[in-house]
Short mmCIF file of C-alpha atoms in Angstrom, two decimals:
data_model
loop_
_atom_site.label_atom_id
_atom_site.label_comp_id
_atom_site.label_asym_id
_atom_site.label_seq_id
_atom_site.Cartn_x
_atom_site.Cartn_y
_atom_site.Cartn_z
CA UNK A 1 -17.15 129.83 35.08
CA UNK A 2 -14.03 129.82 32.67
CA UNK A 3 -12.50 132.78 34.55
CA UNK A 4 -12.25 130.64 37.45
CA UNK A 5 -10.84 127.81 35.72
CA UNK A 6 -8.22 130.07 34.11
CA UNK A 7 -7.74 131.40 37.55
CA UNK A 8 -7.55 127.97 39.32
CA UNK A 9 -5.09 126.83 36.22
CA UNK A 10 -2.88 129.98 37.06
CA UNK A 11 -3.26 129.36 40.70
CA UNK A 12 -1.64 125.83 39.67
CA UNK A 13 1.25 126.95 37.63
CA UNK A 14 2.26 129.48 39.89
CA UNK A 15 2.32 127.06 42.62
CA UNK A 16 4.65 124.83 40.44
CA UNK A 17 6.56 127.99 39.87
CA UNK A 18 7.40 128.55 43.31
CA UNK A 19 8.26 124.63 43.80
CA UNK A 20 10.64 124.98 40.74
CA UNK A 21 12.44 128.16 42.36
CA UNK A 22 12.61 126.41 45.69
CA UNK A 23 14.19 123.29 44.54
CA UNK A 24 16.71 125.02 42.30
CA UNK A 25 17.67 127.37 45.31
CA UNK A 26 18.03 124.33 47.73
CA UNK A 27 20.42 122.78 44.74
CA UNK A 28 22.10 126.22 44.33
CA UNK A 29 22.82 126.62 48.01
CA UNK A 30 23.90 122.98 48.40
CA UNK A 31 26.39 123.53 45.60
CA UNK A 32 27.76 126.63 46.99
CA UNK A 33 27.95 124.25 50.22
CA UNK A 34 30.04 121.76 48.62
CA UNK A 35 32.29 124.04 46.90
CA UNK A 36 33.14 125.70 49.41
CA UNK A 37 33.86 122.55 51.34
CA UNK A 38 36.21 121.38 48.66
CA UNK A 39 37.79 125.07 48.87
CA UNK A 40 38.35 125.04 53.00
CA UNK A 41 39.18 121.20 52.81
CA UNK A 42 42.30 121.56 50.84
CA UNK A 43 45.01 119.75 52.35
CA UNK A 44 45.10 116.33 53.41
CA UNK A 45 47.41 115.53 56.57
CA UNK A 46 48.67 112.25 58.06
CA UNK A 47 49.31 112.53 61.65
CA UNK A 48 51.39 109.29 63.35
CA UNK A 49 51.43 109.21 67.10
CA UNK A 50 52.59 106.21 69.14
CA UNK A 51 52.70 104.04 65.70
CA UNK A 52 48.91 104.97 65.05
CA UNK A 53 48.32 107.01 61.89
CA UNK A 54 45.09 109.29 61.32
CA UNK A 55 44.14 111.08 58.50
CA UNK A 56 42.97 114.92 58.89
CA UNK A 57 41.89 117.32 56.31
CA UNK A 58 42.39 120.88 56.85
CA UNK A 59 43.22 124.05 55.44
CA UNK A 60 45.73 125.09 58.48
CA UNK A 61 49.46 125.82 57.65
CA UNK A 62 50.76 125.93 61.19
CA UNK A 63 51.84 122.47 62.47
CA UNK A 64 50.51 123.31 66.08
CA UNK A 65 47.40 124.33 65.10
CA UNK A 66 46.64 121.28 63.32
CA UNK A 67 47.63 119.41 65.88
CA UNK A 68 45.35 121.34 68.09
CA UNK A 69 42.54 121.30 65.89
CA UNK A 70 43.12 117.36 65.75
CA UNK A 71 42.94 117.06 69.70
CA UNK A 72 46.71 116.36 70.00
CA UNK A 73 48.04 116.84 73.28
CA UNK A 74 51.97 117.45 73.42
CA UNK A 75 53.84 117.05 76.59
CA UNK A 76 56.97 119.81 77.71
CA UNK A 77 59.76 117.63 75.77
CA UNK A 78 57.91 115.93 73.24
CA UNK A 79 58.86 116.64 69.61
CA UNK A 80 57.14 117.04 66.07
CA UNK A 81 58.38 116.65 62.59
CA UNK A 82 56.68 117.85 59.60
CA UNK A 83 57.10 116.83 55.75
CA UNK A 84 55.25 117.87 53.02
CA UNK A 85 55.05 115.81 50.12
CA UNK A 86 52.91 117.67 47.87
CA UNK A 87 50.80 120.92 47.46
CA UNK A 88 47.93 119.49 49.62
CA UNK A 89 49.34 116.32 51.41
CA UNK A 90 51.90 116.21 54.57
CA UNK A 91 52.91 114.43 57.29
CA UNK A 92 53.20 114.91 60.64
CA UNK A 93 55.00 112.33 63.41
CA UNK A 94 54.70 113.09 67.16
CA UNK A 95 58.06 112.18 68.94
CA UNK A 96 56.75 111.32 72.69
CA UNK A 97 59.30 111.78 75.57
CA UNK A 98 59.86 109.25 77.96
CA UNK A 99 61.53 109.16 81.37
CA UNK A 100 65.23 107.07 81.98
CA UNK A 101 66.43 106.68 85.33
CA UNK A 102 69.83 107.52 86.11
CA UNK A 103 71.50 107.55 89.42
CA UNK A 104 74.67 109.31 89.89
CA UNK A 105 76.72 111.08 92.83
CA UNK A 106 74.32 109.99 95.61
CA UNK A 107 71.02 110.92 93.35
CA UNK A 108 68.56 109.27 91.04
CA UNK A 109 66.86 111.73 88.44
CA UNK A 110 64.21 111.06 85.70
CA UNK A 111 65.63 112.35 82.30
CA UNK A 112 62.89 112.91 79.83
CA UNK A 113 64.52 111.87 76.59
CA UNK A 114 62.91 110.96 72.95
CA UNK A 115 65.47 108.56 71.65
CA UNK A 116 69.18 108.13 71.65
CA UNK A 117 71.72 105.67 73.61
CA UNK A 118 72.92 105.76 77.02
CA UNK A 119 75.64 107.86 76.09
CA UNK A 120 73.10 110.52 74.96
CA UNK A 121 71.07 110.21 78.07
CA UNK A 122 74.29 110.95 80.21
CA UNK A 123 75.40 113.90 78.19
CA UNK A 124 71.54 115.09 78.43
CA UNK A 125 71.79 114.78 82.61
CA UNK A 126 74.98 116.81 82.41
CA UNK A 127 76.82 113.93 83.64
CA UNK A 128 80.42 113.78 82.54
CA UNK A 129 82.25 110.36 82.96
CA UNK A 130 85.55 110.05 84.62
CA UNK A 131 88.31 107.74 83.21
CA UNK A 132 87.63 104.65 85.38
CA UNK A 133 84.10 105.29 85.90
CA UNK A 134 81.64 102.63 85.68
CA UNK A 135 78.18 102.48 84.02
CA UNK A 136 75.51 100.06 84.65
CA UNK A 137 75.02 99.45 80.70
CA UNK A 138 76.86 99.73 77.64
CA UNK A 139 77.28 103.41 76.49
CA UNK A 140 76.06 102.30 73.25
CA UNK A 141 72.85 100.26 74.04
CA UNK A 142 69.47 102.49 72.82
CA UNK A 143 67.49 104.21 75.68
CA UNK A 144 64.07 103.18 76.77
CA UNK A 145 61.20 104.03 78.82
CA UNK A 146 61.76 102.84 82.47
CA UNK A 147 65.68 102.34 81.79
CA UNK A 148 67.78 102.54 84.74
CA UNK A 149 71.30 104.13 84.22
CA UNK A 150 73.94 103.74 87.11
CA UNK A 151 76.95 105.18 87.33
CA UNK A 152 79.50 104.63 89.88
CA UNK A 153 82.33 106.96 90.39
CA UNK A 154 85.77 104.93 90.33
CA UNK A 155 89.03 106.96 91.09
CA UNK A 156 92.49 105.56 91.68
CA UNK A 157 94.64 107.64 94.27
CA UNK A 158 98.30 107.29 94.54
CA UNK A 159 99.29 108.03 98.39
CA UNK A 160 102.90 107.74 99.55
CA UNK A 161 103.26 107.02 102.95
CA UNK A 162 106.65 107.67 104.88
CA UNK A 163 108.19 105.83 107.94
CA UNK A 164 111.32 105.81 109.88
CA UNK A 165 113.56 102.79 109.99
CA UNK A 166 115.31 102.72 113.78
CA UNK A 167 118.85 102.93 114.31
CA UNK A 168 120.83 100.23 115.66
CA UNK A 169 122.67 101.29 118.82
CA UNK A 170 126.35 99.92 119.26
CA UNK A 171 128.49 99.92 122.39
CA UNK A 172 132.00 100.03 122.51
CA UNK A 173 134.24 99.74 125.84
CA UNK A 174 136.66 102.60 126.67
CA UNK A 175 139.09 101.60 129.28
CA UNK A 176 139.63 105.34 130.05
CA UNK A 177 136.12 106.39 131.10
CA UNK A 178 135.03 105.02 134.76
CA UNK A 179 132.26 102.49 134.83
CA UNK A 180 128.48 104.39 134.32
CA UNK A 181 130.07 107.03 132.15
CA UNK A 182 128.71 106.94 128.76
CA UNK A 183 130.02 108.91 125.66
CA UNK A 184 128.35 109.30 122.16
CA UNK A 185 130.65 108.90 119.36
CA UNK A 186 128.35 108.91 116.85
CA UNK A 187 124.92 110.00 116.57
CA UNK A 188 121.92 107.94 115.48
CA UNK A 189 120.15 108.99 112.66
CA UNK A 190 116.96 106.93 111.91
CA UNK A 191 116.14 105.95 107.80
CA UNK A 192 113.64 106.68 105.76
CA UNK A 193 111.08 104.24 104.23
CA UNK A 194 108.78 105.24 101.43
CA UNK A 195 105.84 103.20 100.80
CA UNK A 196 103.31 103.98 97.69
CA UNK A 197 100.25 102.60 97.89
CA UNK A 198 97.48 102.71 94.91
CA UNK A 199 94.04 103.40 96.73
CA UNK A 200 90.73 102.73 94.90
CA UNK A 201 87.71 104.56 95.71
CA UNK A 202 83.95 103.65 94.82
CA UNK A 203 81.88 106.88 95.16
CA UNK A 204 83.95 108.31 97.66
CA UNK A 205 84.48 105.31 99.68
CA UNK A 206 87.63 103.83 100.18
CA UNK A 207 87.70 99.93 98.99
CA UNK A 208 90.86 98.54 98.44
CA UNK A 209 94.66 99.28 98.80
CA UNK A 210 97.73 98.11 96.74
CA UNK A 211 101.45 98.23 97.43
CA UNK A 212 102.79 99.65 94.65
CA UNK A 213 106.62 100.36 96.09
CA UNK A 214 108.42 99.85 99.05
CA UNK A 215 111.59 102.28 98.93
CA UNK A 216 114.19 102.87 101.20
CA UNK A 217 115.36 106.41 100.37
CA UNK A 218 117.68 106.80 103.44
CA UNK A 219 119.57 104.04 105.40
CA UNK A 220 119.93 104.37 109.55
CA UNK A 221 123.05 105.38 110.84
CA UNK A 222 124.03 103.28 113.82
CA UNK A 223 124.63 105.21 117.12
CA UNK A 224 128.36 104.42 118.73
CA UNK A 225 128.37 105.09 122.38
CA UNK A 226 131.24 104.50 124.61
CA UNK A 227 130.96 103.21 127.92
CA UNK A 228 133.33 103.55 130.41
CA UNK A 229 134.62 100.00 132.12
CA UNK A 230 137.08 101.40 134.34
CA UNK A 231 136.49 101.56 138.39
CA UNK A 232 137.64 105.39 138.18
CA UNK A 233 139.08 107.51 135.71
CA UNK A 234 142.51 106.30 135.15
CA UNK A 235 145.40 108.75 135.51
CA UNK A 236 147.20 106.91 132.62
CA UNK A 237 145.20 106.94 129.75
CA UNK A 238 145.58 104.53 126.70
CA UNK A 239 145.78 105.55 123.02
CA UNK A 240 143.90 102.57 122.08
CA UNK A 241 141.04 102.55 125.12
CA UNK A 242 139.71 98.72 123.89
CA UNK A 243 142.95 97.54 123.92
CA UNK A 244 142.45 95.63 127.15
CA UNK A 245 139.14 94.28 128.01
CA UNK A 246 137.96 95.24 131.80
CA UNK A 247 135.39 93.06 133.33
CA UNK A 248 133.95 94.88 136.60
CA UNK A 249 137.06 97.40 136.17
CA UNK A 250 139.82 94.79 136.08
CA UNK A 251 141.41 93.17 133.21
CA UNK A 252 139.85 90.25 131.71
CA UNK A 253 143.21 88.46 130.89
CA UNK A 254 146.28 88.55 132.92
CA UNK A 255 148.88 86.36 133.99
CA UNK A 256 149.51 87.37 137.64
CA UNK A 257 148.54 89.62 140.03
CA UNK A 258 150.88 91.67 142.26
CA UNK A 259 149.66 93.31 145.47
CA UNK A 260 151.38 96.28 147.44
CA UNK A 261 151.94 99.90 148.05
CA UNK A 262 151.84 102.36 145.11
CA UNK A 263 153.59 105.52 145.60
CA UNK A 264 153.79 108.50 143.02
CA UNK A 265 156.62 110.35 141.89
CA UNK A 266 157.65 112.95 139.55
CA UNK A 267 160.87 114.15 137.60
CA UNK A 268 162.41 117.00 135.57
CA UNK A 269 161.63 117.12 131.83
CA UNK A 270 163.67 114.65 129.81
CA UNK A 271 164.18 112.12 132.80
CA UNK A 272 165.29 108.72 131.69
CA UNK A 273 164.53 105.57 133.58
CA UNK A 274 166.65 102.89 134.80
CA UNK A 275 165.92 100.70 131.85
CA UNK A 276 166.87 103.60 129.50
CA UNK A 277 163.12 104.24 128.31
CA UNK A 278 162.44 108.18 128.46
CA UNK A 279 159.97 108.85 131.67
CA UNK A 280 156.47 109.60 130.85
CA UNK A 281 153.19 109.28 132.19
CA UNK A 282 152.12 105.45 132.07
CA UNK A 283 155.67 104.37 132.88
CA UNK A 284 156.32 102.88 136.39
CA UNK A 285 159.31 101.99 138.80
CA UNK A 286 159.44 97.88 140.22
CA UNK A 287 161.42 95.70 141.27
CA UNK A 288 162.93 94.32 138.39
CA UNK A 289 163.28 90.83 139.86
CA UNK A 290 159.62 90.61 140.93
CA UNK A 291 158.14 92.52 137.83
CA UNK A 292 160.52 92.38 134.85
CA UNK A 293 161.54 95.72 132.74
CA UNK A 294 159.11 96.08 129.72
CA UNK A 295 156.02 94.18 131.68
CA UNK A 296 152.95 95.52 130.20
CA UNK A 297 150.76 96.37 133.56
CA UNK A 298 147.43 97.49 134.44
CA UNK A 299 147.21 99.09 138.08
CA UNK A 300 144.33 99.59 140.22
CA UNK A 301 143.61 100.50 144.02
CA UNK A 302 142.14 97.86 145.70
CA UNK A 303 139.30 99.78 147.13
CA UNK A 304 138.63 100.77 143.48
CA UNK A 305 138.75 104.55 144.29
CA UNK A 306 141.69 105.40 142.09
CA UNK A 307 143.10 103.88 139.04
CA UNK A 308 146.35 104.60 137.94
CA UNK A 309 145.84 102.20 134.54
CA UNK A 310 147.76 101.21 131.94
CA UNK A 311 151.61 101.10 132.56
CA UNK A 312 155.18 99.85 131.24
CA UNK A 313 157.81 98.48 133.97
CA UNK A 314 160.54 100.76 133.25
CA UNK A 315 162.18 102.11 136.21
CA UNK A 316 163.24 101.24 140.08
CA UNK A 317 164.42 102.51 143.33
CA UNK A 318 165.52 101.66 146.79
CA UNK A 319 162.11 101.34 148.24
CA UNK A 320 161.26 98.94 145.83
CA UNK A 321 164.45 96.81 145.80
CA UNK A 322 163.94 96.35 149.66
CA UNK A 323 160.37 95.50 149.14
CA UNK A 324 158.58 98.80 151.17
CA UNK A 325 156.83 99.83 147.99
CA UNK A 326 155.56 97.53 145.06
CA UNK A 327 155.38 100.02 142.36
CA UNK A 328 156.15 103.61 141.95
CA UNK A 329 153.91 105.23 139.42
CA UNK A 330 155.24 108.34 137.52
CA UNK A 331 153.14 111.06 137.02
CA UNK A 332 154.87 113.31 134.79
CA UNK A 333 157.15 116.40 135.07
CA UNK A 334 157.62 117.90 138.54
CA UNK A 335 156.77 121.39 137.13
CA UNK A 336 153.37 120.38 136.07
CA UNK A 337 152.43 117.26 137.90
CA UNK A 338 153.81 117.32 141.34
CA UNK A 339 150.29 118.05 143.05
CA UNK A 340 148.78 115.17 141.24
CA UNK A 341 151.51 112.73 142.63
CA UNK A 342 150.79 114.25 146.03
CA UNK A 343 147.17 113.65 145.59
CA UNK A 344 147.89 110.40 144.73
CA UNK A 345 149.74 109.65 148.10
CA UNK A 346 150.20 105.94 148.74
CA UNK A 347 147.96 103.42 147.94
CA UNK A 348 147.39 99.72 148.22
CA UNK A 349 147.13 98.29 144.76
CA UNK A 350 146.62 95.37 142.53
CA UNK A 351 149.07 95.20 139.92
CA UNK A 352 147.89 92.94 137.27
CA UNK A 353 150.37 91.46 134.96
CA UNK A 354 149.21 91.57 131.49
CA UNK A 355 152.36 90.45 129.59
CA UNK A 356 155.63 89.71 131.36
CA UNK A 357 158.61 91.67 130.18
CA UNK A 358 162.02 90.35 129.32
CA UNK A 359 164.41 92.71 131.33
#
């Protein structure tokens, strides 16, 4: 029986040995796991996202691998900062981008930003401000999610507008020209006026105008027109054509009118009149008892077809003294004006005495 007992004891001892070995193996495996874990998770990383911080144990050294391992997704415009404070401690901060709405030049764009001022947002959007452009909020304001920024384009332009100043027209009477005849002695020239206007445009639309100067750069030149006042072209033309005022072809002012026949004559060069005056166009022969020598006259055919014009009583003759002829008109030298006198012939005239002579 003892061998059996011995054998039974031996079996028990063998079984207990197996249990001890198993426990030792399990303990050994557990220790290996603990040691391996302490080696693998050797770094402590603190990840902050949207103000929330999370601790992660990892042996990864690449930032993006750590974030992926920790199930953090990054947007296209998000940014990440990494700071290692010791050999096994690090801090990762995720900066999430947000959209700011920017309206400028007729369109609105969502500009992704992380931080910065309104000025920074505009710079990122590629918007350059002009000198007078207006922004809906101060450039130094801090950008925030959903912020609306509107840029109003303001432009000032200076425009010159040139206009003409109409010239005046001045008429002067000319007794040497027949009624209905006009002669421009001085051409009229328009003046020039320059207006300088300041215009304000908002987003390309004209909104206001301001006159900043009004300058006359050239004065107008008055046009001077001579117009005839005689019934016909006078044969005796005056050196000063406006010395007599004619109304409807006859003098406005006179002392009396003598009516009768008017004839014409010529003489040789240097001929003298009965009064001693040199015979020249503009002298005439009269009856000095009716019209004294030196009288100033204006002579017009009664039918208005002919006008001798201004004359001075300076000569006489038989026909004048006997009353057959009221006035004999001198037409000039015989050599040059004989046919002129013939064309005149004998005409019924009115002799307007402008000024009585003293003989």
